[in-house]
Structures are given as structure tokens and as C-alpha cells.
Short mmCIF file of C-alpha atoms and ligand atoms in Angstrom, two decimals:
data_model
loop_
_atom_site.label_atom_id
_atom_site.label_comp_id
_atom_site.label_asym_id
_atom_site.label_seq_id
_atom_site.Cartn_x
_atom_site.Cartn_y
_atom_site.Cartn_z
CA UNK U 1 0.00 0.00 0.00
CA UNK U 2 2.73 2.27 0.74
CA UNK U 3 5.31 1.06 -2.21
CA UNK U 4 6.81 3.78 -3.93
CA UNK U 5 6.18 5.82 -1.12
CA UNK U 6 10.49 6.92 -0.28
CA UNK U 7 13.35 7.47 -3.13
CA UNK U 8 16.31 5.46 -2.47
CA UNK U 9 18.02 9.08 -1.47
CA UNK U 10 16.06 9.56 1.45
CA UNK U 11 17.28 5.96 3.32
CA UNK U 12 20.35 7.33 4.66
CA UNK U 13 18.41 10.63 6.52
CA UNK U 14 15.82 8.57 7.20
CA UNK U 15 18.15 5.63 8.49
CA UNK U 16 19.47 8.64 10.88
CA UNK U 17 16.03 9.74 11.83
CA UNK U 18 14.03 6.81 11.49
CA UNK U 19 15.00 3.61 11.62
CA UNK U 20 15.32 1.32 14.99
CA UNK U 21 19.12 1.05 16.34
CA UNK U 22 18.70 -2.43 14.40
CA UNK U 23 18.32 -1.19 11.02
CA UNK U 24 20.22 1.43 11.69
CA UNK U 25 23.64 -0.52 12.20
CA UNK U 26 22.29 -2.66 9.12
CA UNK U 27 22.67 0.34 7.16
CA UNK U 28 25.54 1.77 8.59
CA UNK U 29 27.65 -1.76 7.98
CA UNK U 30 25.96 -1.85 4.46
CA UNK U 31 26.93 1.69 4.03
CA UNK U 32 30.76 0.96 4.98
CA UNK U 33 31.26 -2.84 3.77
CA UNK U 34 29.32 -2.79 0.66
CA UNK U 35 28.11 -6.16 1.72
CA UNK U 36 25.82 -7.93 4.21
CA UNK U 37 25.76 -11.39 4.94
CA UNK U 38 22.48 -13.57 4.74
CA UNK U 39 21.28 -13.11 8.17
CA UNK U 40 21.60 -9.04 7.31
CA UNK U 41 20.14 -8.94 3.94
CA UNK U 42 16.91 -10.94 5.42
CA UNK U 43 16.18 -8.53 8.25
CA UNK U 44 17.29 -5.63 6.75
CA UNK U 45 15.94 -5.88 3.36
CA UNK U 46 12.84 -7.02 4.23
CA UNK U 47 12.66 -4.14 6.82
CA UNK U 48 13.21 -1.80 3.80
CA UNK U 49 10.34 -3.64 2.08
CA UNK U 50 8.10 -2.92 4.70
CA UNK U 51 8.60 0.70 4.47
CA UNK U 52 7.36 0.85 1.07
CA UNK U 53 10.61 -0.15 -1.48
CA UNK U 54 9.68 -1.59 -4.76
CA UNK U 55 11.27 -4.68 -6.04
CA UNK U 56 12.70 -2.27 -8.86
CA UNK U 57 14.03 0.08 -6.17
CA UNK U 58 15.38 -2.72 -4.26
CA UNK U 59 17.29 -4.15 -6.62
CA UNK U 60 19.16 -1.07 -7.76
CA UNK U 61 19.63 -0.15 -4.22
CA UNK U 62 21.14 -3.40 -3.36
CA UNK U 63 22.82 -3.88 -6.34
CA UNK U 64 24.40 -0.36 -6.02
CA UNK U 65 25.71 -0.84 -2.93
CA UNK U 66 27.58 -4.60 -3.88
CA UNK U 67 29.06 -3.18 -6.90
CA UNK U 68 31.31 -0.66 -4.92
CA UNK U 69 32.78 -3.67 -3.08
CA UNK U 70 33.93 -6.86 -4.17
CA UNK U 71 31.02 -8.07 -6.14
CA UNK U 72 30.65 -7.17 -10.24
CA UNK U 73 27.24 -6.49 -11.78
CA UNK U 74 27.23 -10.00 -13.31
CA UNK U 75 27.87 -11.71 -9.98
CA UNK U 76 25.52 -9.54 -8.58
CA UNK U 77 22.63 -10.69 -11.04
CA UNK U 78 23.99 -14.47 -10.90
CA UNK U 79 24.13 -14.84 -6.81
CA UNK U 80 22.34 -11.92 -4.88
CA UNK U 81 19.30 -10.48 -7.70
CA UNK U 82 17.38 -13.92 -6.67
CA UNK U 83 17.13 -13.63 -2.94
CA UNK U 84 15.67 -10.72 -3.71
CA UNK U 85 13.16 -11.37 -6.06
CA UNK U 86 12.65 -13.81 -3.85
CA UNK U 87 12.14 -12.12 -0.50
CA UNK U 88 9.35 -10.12 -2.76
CA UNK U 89 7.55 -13.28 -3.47
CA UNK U 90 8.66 -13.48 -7.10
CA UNK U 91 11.08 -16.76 -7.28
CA UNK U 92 10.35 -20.12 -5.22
CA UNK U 93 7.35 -20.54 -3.57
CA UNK U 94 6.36 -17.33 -4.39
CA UNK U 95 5.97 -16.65 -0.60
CA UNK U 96 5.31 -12.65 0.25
CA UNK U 97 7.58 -12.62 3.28
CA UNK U 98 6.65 -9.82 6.09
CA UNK U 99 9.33 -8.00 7.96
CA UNK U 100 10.53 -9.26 11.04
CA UNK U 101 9.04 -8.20 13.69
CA UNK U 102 11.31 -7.83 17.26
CA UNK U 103 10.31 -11.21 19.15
CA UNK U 104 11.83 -12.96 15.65
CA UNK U 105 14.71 -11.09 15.61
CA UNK U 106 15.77 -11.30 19.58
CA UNK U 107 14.59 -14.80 19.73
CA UNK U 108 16.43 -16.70 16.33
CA UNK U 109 19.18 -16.90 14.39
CA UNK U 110 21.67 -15.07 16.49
CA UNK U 111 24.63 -13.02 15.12
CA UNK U 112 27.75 -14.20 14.91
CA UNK U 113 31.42 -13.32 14.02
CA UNK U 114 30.81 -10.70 10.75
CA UNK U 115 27.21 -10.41 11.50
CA UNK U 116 25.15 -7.61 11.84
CA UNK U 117 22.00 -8.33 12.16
CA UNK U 118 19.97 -9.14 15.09
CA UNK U 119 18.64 -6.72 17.97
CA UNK U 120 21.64 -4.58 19.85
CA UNK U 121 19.72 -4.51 22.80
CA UNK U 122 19.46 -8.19 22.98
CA UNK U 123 23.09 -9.01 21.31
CA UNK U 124 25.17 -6.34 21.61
CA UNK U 125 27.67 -6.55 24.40
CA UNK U 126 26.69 -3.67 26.71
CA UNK U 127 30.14 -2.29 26.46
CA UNK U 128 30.02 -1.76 22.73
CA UNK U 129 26.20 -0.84 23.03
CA UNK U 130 27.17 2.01 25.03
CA UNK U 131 29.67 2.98 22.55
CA UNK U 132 26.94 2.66 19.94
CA UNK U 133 24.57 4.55 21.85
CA UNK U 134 27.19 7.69 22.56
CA UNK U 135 28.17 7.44 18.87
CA UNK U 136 24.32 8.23 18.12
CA UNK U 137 24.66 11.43 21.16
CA UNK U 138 22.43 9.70 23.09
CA UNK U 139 22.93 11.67 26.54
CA UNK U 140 25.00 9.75 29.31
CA UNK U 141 21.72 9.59 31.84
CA UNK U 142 20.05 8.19 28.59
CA UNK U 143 22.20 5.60 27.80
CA UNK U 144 21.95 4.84 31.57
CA UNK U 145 18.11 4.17 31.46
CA UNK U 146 18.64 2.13 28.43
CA UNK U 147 21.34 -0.22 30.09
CA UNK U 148 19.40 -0.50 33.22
CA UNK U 149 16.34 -2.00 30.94
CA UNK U 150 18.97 -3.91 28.76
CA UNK U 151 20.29 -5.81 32.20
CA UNK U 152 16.66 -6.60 33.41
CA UNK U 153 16.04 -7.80 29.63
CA UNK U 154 13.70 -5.62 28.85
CA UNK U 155 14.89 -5.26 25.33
CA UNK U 156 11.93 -3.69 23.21
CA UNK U 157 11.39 -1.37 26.29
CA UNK U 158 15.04 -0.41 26.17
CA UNK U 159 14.46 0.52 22.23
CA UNK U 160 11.40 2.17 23.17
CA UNK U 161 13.60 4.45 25.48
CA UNK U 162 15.94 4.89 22.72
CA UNK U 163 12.97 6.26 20.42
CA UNK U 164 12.04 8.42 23.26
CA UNK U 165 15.46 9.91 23.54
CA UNK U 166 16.12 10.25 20.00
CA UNK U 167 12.65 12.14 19.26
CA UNK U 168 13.12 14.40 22.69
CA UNK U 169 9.19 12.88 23.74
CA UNK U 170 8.37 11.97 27.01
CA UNK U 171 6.21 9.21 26.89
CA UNK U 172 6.03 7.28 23.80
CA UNK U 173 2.16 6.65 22.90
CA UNK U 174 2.72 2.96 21.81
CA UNK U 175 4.08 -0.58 22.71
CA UNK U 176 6.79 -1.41 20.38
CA UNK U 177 6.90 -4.97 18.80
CA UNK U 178 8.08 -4.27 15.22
CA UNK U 179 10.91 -2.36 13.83
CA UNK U 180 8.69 -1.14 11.02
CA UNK U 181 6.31 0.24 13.46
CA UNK U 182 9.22 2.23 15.08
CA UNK U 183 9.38 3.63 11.76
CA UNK U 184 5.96 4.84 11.14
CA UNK U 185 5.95 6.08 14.90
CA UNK U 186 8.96 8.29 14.52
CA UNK U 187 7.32 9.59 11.00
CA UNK U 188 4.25 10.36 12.60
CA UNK U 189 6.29 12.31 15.10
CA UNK U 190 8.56 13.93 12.98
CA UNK U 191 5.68 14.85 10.57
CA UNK U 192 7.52 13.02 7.63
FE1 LIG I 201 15.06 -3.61 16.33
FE2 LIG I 201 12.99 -4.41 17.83
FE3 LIG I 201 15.52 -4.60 18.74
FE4 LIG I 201 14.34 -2.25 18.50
S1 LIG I 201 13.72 -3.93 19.90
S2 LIG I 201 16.42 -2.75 17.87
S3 LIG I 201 13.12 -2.52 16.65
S4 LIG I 201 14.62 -5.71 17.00
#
């Protein structure tokens, strides 16, 4: 309902703005290695999906971002175009696969070594989710809160703080179990 809806120029301000710490480090690491594994290209592309990217848009965004690294635009059609087609429903099974929403994500397939997908509040160390979190100028009483929720695993309520912070509210108006509703949250909020 909402394809079409962003340009592929907006997803790094929105990615800033927008987008749970999860997709956010997806990007970031997509941004920097020109690659994602498996486990990254699931959650995160389907993510993008969700917030309205066309198969058409997907493909050159993907495939734009491979080609600057080690993959060629013929390997890129031979071994990654598929999975994508796919994750839209047209190869296979034809299955229209939804975004993952956050139990999914902090309850299976774990990151490993190289990965980054999964949720940081669930997989991060909190060391290095603290770095994360001052990186992003979240305020030292901030990240505080967060880890305090993080150690009582409290994970989406630790996220939810985290939108709170980031969008200087109060009180968000909404239980958060899906990184795609994060992002139409912090729209609404920011008026986008
Ligand atoms: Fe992403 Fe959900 Fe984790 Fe937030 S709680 S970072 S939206 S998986």
C-alpha cells in the first residue's frame, strides 16, 4: 500500500532519523562494507520492504551498494538479484515474506562473528552498546536508562527508550513490537 512511497536518497536521513538502532547498524555496515551477509540482507531488506521499497528500487539499491565492493554487476545478477526477487515473493514458492518483527529477531538466528543483524539490545555486548549509543549522542543519563532495561532484559522497552530519547518525547504513545512500526511512529512524530 505504501510502495513507492520513499526514493532510495532519502534511506540514509531517514536511516538517521528513522529507523530502529537495528536497522540502523544494518545500514551503517551496508553503508561501509558494501556487503551484508544472509542473516543481514533478510532482516534488513525485508525491513526496507516494509517501508514501502519496490522490487525495482530494491534491486538497484542493493545492487548499487555490492558493486562498490567486491562483487561485479554479473555476480551480482547471478548470486544476490534472486534472494531478492525472492524475499518479494517473485522466485520459489512465491511466498510474500513480512518484515521481522522484534520477538523474531531477539529470539532466532543469532549473530555471529561478521554479522550484523539481530537486535543490539538483545546481542550487543553492553560495552560496545554504550559505545553505539554515545556514537548516536544519546545523553549519558540516557544511555543509563537504556542499560538499566537492557540488564533486566527488557529489550523492546530499552528501544522504546531509545525512540524516546532520539525524538526528545516523554512518553512514547505505543508498545513497540516491530521495527517497522518504530518507523511509522517516529514519521508520525517527525511529521515526515
Ligand atoms: Fe530492532 Fe525491535 Fe531490537 Fe528495537 S527492539 S532494535 S526494533 S529488534
Amino acid at each position: 500500500k505504501n510502495v513507492g512511497k520513499i526514493s532510495l536518497e532519502q534511506i540514509d536521513s531517514l536511516s538517521g532519523k528513522s529507523f530502529p538502532l537495528c536497522m540502523r547498524q544494518l545500514h551503517q555496515s551496508l553503508r561501509e562494507n558494501h556487503h551484508l551477509r544472509h542473516g543481514g540482507r533478510m532482516q534488513y531488506g525485508l525491513f526496507l520492504k516494509g517501508i514501502g521499497l519496490s522490487l525495482e528500487q530494491a534491486l538497484q539499491f542493493w545492487r548499487s551498494e555490492f558493486i562498490r565492493g567486491k562483487v561485479d554487476a554479473d555476480k551480482f545478477d547471478k548470486a544476490y538479484a534472486y534472494s531478492i526477487r525472492h524475499m518479494f515473493g517473485k522466485e520459489g514458492k512465491r511466498t510474500d515474506y513480512t518484515p521481522y518483527s522484534c520477538m523474531k529477531v531477539i529470539l532466532s538466528n543469532p549473530p555471529s562473528q561478521g554479522d550484523h543483524h539481530g537486535c543490539p539490545f538483545r546481542h550487543s555486548e553492553p560495552e560496545l552498546l554504550k559505545q553505539k549509543l554515545q556514537f548516536y549522542k544519546v545523553s549519558l543519563s540516557g544511555i543509563s536508562q537504556i542499560l538499566e532495561l537492557v540488564k533486566g532484559m527488557h529489550y523492546q522497552l530499552a528501544c522504546q527508550k531509545y525512540f524516546e530519547l532520539t525524538h526528545n518525547i516523554e512518553d512514547a504513545s505505543f508498545s513497540l513490537n516491530h521495527p517497522n512500526q518504530y518507523f511509522i511512529e517516529s514519521q508520525k512524530v517527525l511529521g515526515g
